[in-house]
C-alpha cells in the first residue's frame, strides 16, 4: 500500500483480532499482526491500551508497540493507537506508558463531554498539555473549564 502515494494517512483497526489472538490453544499474537501491518505500509495501528475498558496486559501492548517501532530493515515505523474507553482523566497513565508518540483514540471520551464534542476535544488536549507540563490534572483543571467538566463526569 505504501508504494501507492495516496496522500492520506493509512489507519488500521484491529477489529476482530481476538478471534485469533486471545485463544491460548491456537492463533497468532497481536505482535505478528502489528508486524504484518507495518510491512504492508499502514501509518497507524490500534494496539490496545493499558487503561480503559479494553485494556490488555502491559506486556502485550508493549510487544505490539515494539513491533511497530523496532528496526526492521529500513521499514518505516508505525504510530501506535490506544483506544477503548479512553477519556481525559486517563491521559497521564496513557502518556506514562506510551510516551509522546502515539494516538489517543477517545471517541466517547470526546463526544460524551457534557458541553459537546468541541469541548470534549479541548478537554482532551488540555489533559495532554497538563501532562506534558508535569501538572496534575486536577490542578490544571482549576483554570481550564473543559477539563474540569470532563473530570467531573469521568472518574
mmCIF file of C-alpha atoms in Angstrom:
data_model
loop_
_atom_site.group_PDB
_atom_site.id
_atom_site.type_symbol
_atom_site.label_atom_id
_atom_site.label_comp_id
_atom_site.label_asym_id
_atom_site.label_seq_id
_atom_site.Cartn_x
_atom_site.Cartn_y
_atom_site.Cartn_z
ATOM 1 C CA UNK A 1 0.000 0.000 0.000
ATOM 2 C CA UNK A 2 2.807 2.373 0.860
ATOM 3 C CA UNK A 3 4.119 2.294 -2.703
ATOM 4 C CA UNK A 4 0.894 3.939 -3.872
ATOM 5 C CA UNK A 5 1.143 7.520 -2.677
ATOM 6 C CA UNK A 6 -2.467 8.181 -1.709
ATOM 7 C CA UNK A 7 -1.550 11.385 0.117
ATOM 8 C CA UNK A 8 -3.553 10.108 3.089
ATOM 9 C CA UNK A 9 -2.799 8.573 6.464
ATOM 10 C CA UNK A 10 -3.470 4.833 6.361
ATOM 11 C CA UNK A 11 -5.172 3.855 9.615
ATOM 12 C CA UNK A 12 -5.522 0.179 10.530
ATOM 13 C CA UNK A 13 -8.053 -1.097 13.038
ATOM 14 C CA UNK A 14 -7.647 -4.438 14.742
ATOM 15 C CA UNK A 15 -11.368 -5.222 14.891
ATOM 16 C CA UNK A 16 -11.917 -8.960 15.144
ATOM 17 C CA UNK A 17 -8.357 -9.728 16.230
ATOM 18 C CA UNK A 18 -9.487 -11.541 19.378
ATOM 19 C CA UNK A 19 -10.791 -14.430 17.250
ATOM 20 C CA UNK A 20 -7.196 -15.441 16.648
ATOM 21 C CA UNK A 21 -5.119 -13.590 19.283
ATOM 22 C CA UNK A 22 -6.909 -14.471 22.507
ATOM 23 C CA UNK A 23 -7.362 -18.239 22.280
ATOM 24 C CA UNK A 24 -4.450 -19.897 24.114
ATOM 25 C CA UNK A 25 -4.785 -23.096 22.047
ATOM 26 C CA UNK A 26 -4.393 -21.657 18.546
ATOM 27 C CA UNK A 27 -3.929 -18.476 16.594
ATOM 28 C CA UNK A 28 -1.271 -15.777 16.403
ATOM 29 C CA UNK A 29 -0.217 -12.956 18.666
ATOM 30 C CA UNK A 30 -1.064 -9.296 18.172
ATOM 31 C CA UNK A 31 2.670 -8.718 17.714
ATOM 32 C CA UNK A 32 2.508 -10.673 14.450
ATOM 33 C CA UNK A 33 -0.458 -8.616 13.268
ATOM 34 C CA UNK A 34 1.468 -5.448 14.119
ATOM 35 C CA UNK A 35 4.454 -6.598 12.070
ATOM 36 C CA UNK A 36 2.283 -7.507 9.081
ATOM 37 C CA UNK A 37 0.506 -4.134 9.257
ATOM 38 C CA UNK A 38 3.873 -2.405 9.269
ATOM 39 C CA UNK A 39 5.187 -4.443 6.349
ATOM 40 C CA UNK A 40 2.157 -3.633 4.187
ATOM 41 C CA UNK A 41 2.586 0.075 4.909
ATOM 42 C CA UNK A 42 -0.022 1.320 7.361
ATOM 43 C CA UNK A 43 0.750 4.570 9.187
ATOM 44 C CA UNK A 44 -1.031 3.819 12.450
ATOM 45 C CA UNK A 45 -2.471 0.733 14.132
ATOM 46 C CA UNK A 46 -4.686 0.098 17.133
ATOM 47 C CA UNK A 47 -2.574 -1.779 19.676
ATOM 48 C CA UNK A 48 -4.962 -1.767 22.631
ATOM 49 C CA UNK A 49 -4.406 0.120 25.831
ATOM 50 C CA UNK A 50 -3.286 -0.430 29.385
ATOM 51 C CA UNK A 51 -6.193 1.537 30.883
ATOM 52 C CA UNK A 52 -9.833 1.963 29.877
ATOM 53 C CA UNK A 53 -12.471 -0.624 29.121
ATOM 54 C CA UNK A 54 -10.498 -2.716 26.634
ATOM 55 C CA UNK A 55 -7.155 -2.961 28.348
ATOM 56 C CA UNK A 56 -4.658 -5.664 27.506
ATOM 57 C CA UNK A 57 -1.671 -6.586 29.616
ATOM 58 C CA UNK A 58 1.181 -4.097 29.596
ATOM 59 C CA UNK A 59 3.393 -6.798 28.144
ATOM 60 C CA UNK A 60 1.041 -7.434 25.196
ATOM 61 C CA UNK A 61 0.728 -3.750 24.367
ATOM 62 C CA UNK A 62 4.476 -3.172 24.760
ATOM 63 C CA UNK A 63 5.216 -6.070 22.385
ATOM 64 C CA UNK A 64 2.882 -4.602 19.774
ATOM 65 C CA UNK A 65 4.456 -1.152 20.148
ATOM 66 C CA UNK A 66 7.930 -2.644 19.797
ATOM 67 C CA UNK A 67 6.866 -4.443 16.619
ATOM 68 C CA UNK A 68 5.761 -1.092 15.198
ATOM 69 C CA UNK A 69 8.926 0.824 16.027
ATOM 70 C CA UNK A 70 11.907 -1.553 16.291
ATOM 71 C CA UNK A 71 14.461 -1.604 13.491
ATOM 72 C CA UNK A 72 13.007 -3.641 10.624
ATOM 73 C CA UNK A 73 15.392 -3.375 7.686
ATOM 74 C CA UNK A 74 14.533 0.259 6.987
ATOM 75 C CA UNK A 75 10.757 -0.181 7.015
ATOM 76 C CA UNK A 76 9.026 2.948 8.268
ATOM 77 C CA UNK A 77 7.757 2.973 11.869
ATOM 78 C CA UNK A 78 4.018 2.831 12.572
ATOM 79 C CA UNK A 79 2.305 5.054 15.132
ATOM 80 C CA UNK A 80 0.553 3.068 17.900
ATOM 81 C CA UNK A 81 -3.094 3.921 18.588
ATOM 82 C CA UNK A 82 -4.557 3.480 22.081
ATOM 83 C CA UNK A 83 -8.319 3.022 22.166
ATOM 84 C CA UNK A 84 -11.188 1.619 24.187
ATOM 85 C CA UNK A 85 -12.966 3.581 26.895
ATOM 86 C CA UNK A 86 -10.474 6.443 26.990
ATOM 87 C CA UNK A 87 -11.210 9.917 28.392
ATOM 88 C CA UNK A 88 -9.180 12.933 29.589
ATOM 89 C CA UNK A 89 -8.601 11.610 33.107
ATOM 90 C CA UNK A 90 -6.639 8.653 31.704
ATOM 91 C CA UNK A 91 -4.147 10.767 29.754
ATOM 92 C CA UNK A 92 -1.389 10.784 32.420
ATOM 93 C CA UNK A 93 -1.446 6.973 32.625
ATOM 94 C CA UNK A 94 -1.519 6.658 28.831
ATOM 95 C CA UNK A 95 1.397 9.021 28.325
ATOM 96 C CA UNK A 96 3.270 7.374 31.171
ATOM 97 C CA UNK A 97 3.115 4.111 29.251
ATOM 98 C CA UNK A 98 3.213 5.161 25.580
ATOM 99 C CA UNK A 99 5.292 8.338 25.829
ATOM 100 C CA UNK A 100 4.513 11.171 23.417
ATOM 101 C CA UNK A 101 4.452 9.375 20.076
ATOM 102 C CA UNK A 102 1.056 7.687 19.885
ATOM 103 C CA UNK A 103 -2.583 8.436 19.041
ATOM 104 C CA UNK A 104 -5.288 8.674 21.705
ATOM 105 C CA UNK A 105 -8.491 7.366 20.102
ATOM 106 C CA UNK A 106 -11.037 8.705 22.578
ATOM 107 C CA UNK A 107 -14.398 8.635 20.810
ATOM 108 C CA UNK A 108 -16.790 8.558 23.744
ATOM 109 C CA UNK A 109 -14.277 10.454 25.855
ATOM 110 C CA UNK A 110 -14.659 13.385 23.479
ATOM 111 C CA UNK A 111 -18.231 13.119 22.181
ATOM 112 C CA UNK A 112 -19.608 12.349 25.654
ATOM 113 C CA UNK A 113 -18.455 15.649 27.148
ATOM 114 C CA UNK A 114 -21.417 17.434 28.791
ATOM 115 C CA UNK A 115 -20.873 20.503 26.589
ATOM 116 C CA UNK A 116 -20.413 18.636 23.335
ATOM 117 C CA UNK A 117 -17.731 17.372 21.027
ATOM 118 C CA UNK A 118 -15.712 20.576 20.708
ATOM 119 C CA UNK A 119 -15.460 20.902 24.491
ATOM 120 C CA UNK A 120 -14.518 17.226 24.673
ATOM 121 C CA UNK A 121 -11.684 17.702 22.194
ATOM 122 C CA UNK A 122 -10.486 20.765 24.089
ATOM 123 C CA UNK A 123 -10.592 18.839 27.380
ATOM 124 C CA UNK A 124 -8.511 16.013 25.946
ATOM 125 C CA UNK A 125 -5.942 18.482 24.599
ATOM 126 C CA UNK A 126 -5.862 20.217 27.984
ATOM 127 C CA UNK A 127 -5.157 16.870 29.647
ATOM 128 C CA UNK A 128 -2.268 16.291 27.237
ATOM 129 C CA UNK A 129 -0.895 19.791 27.878
ATOM 130 C CA UNK A 130 -1.123 19.346 31.651
ATOM 131 C CA UNK A 131 0.651 16.005 31.453
ATOM 132 C CA UNK A 132 3.407 17.404 29.244
ATOM 133 C CA UNK A 133 3.904 20.180 31.805
ATOM 134 C CA UNK A 134 4.031 17.662 34.657
ATOM 135 C CA UNK A 135 0.987 19.233 36.296
ATOM 136 C CA UNK A 136 -1.719 17.126 37.983
ATOM 137 C CA UNK A 137 -4.973 17.236 36.017
ATOM 138 C CA UNK A 138 -6.998 18.466 38.993
ATOM 139 C CA UNK A 139 -4.633 21.407 39.402
ATOM 140 C CA UNK A 140 -4.651 22.262 35.689
ATOM 141 C CA UNK A 141 -8.440 21.958 35.589
ATOM 142 C CA UNK A 142 -8.815 24.839 38.054
ATOM 143 C CA UNK A 143 -8.123 27.222 35.166
ATOM 144 C CA UNK A 144 -9.416 25.072 32.287
ATOM 145 C CA UNK A 145 -13.181 24.615 32.433
ATOM 146 C CA UNK A 146 -13.485 21.941 29.733
ATOM 147 C CA UNK A 147 -11.065 19.678 31.552
ATOM 148 C CA UNK A 148 -12.796 20.350 34.866
ATOM 149 C CA UNK A 149 -16.155 19.359 33.380
ATOM 150 C CA UNK A 150 -14.632 16.166 31.953
ATOM 151 C CA UNK A 151 -13.043 15.248 35.275
ATOM 152 C CA UNK A 152 -16.405 15.767 36.970
ATOM 153 C CA UNK A 153 -18.184 13.176 34.810
ATOM 154 C CA UNK A 154 -15.434 10.582 34.224
ATOM 155 C CA UNK A 155 -13.908 9.346 37.448
#
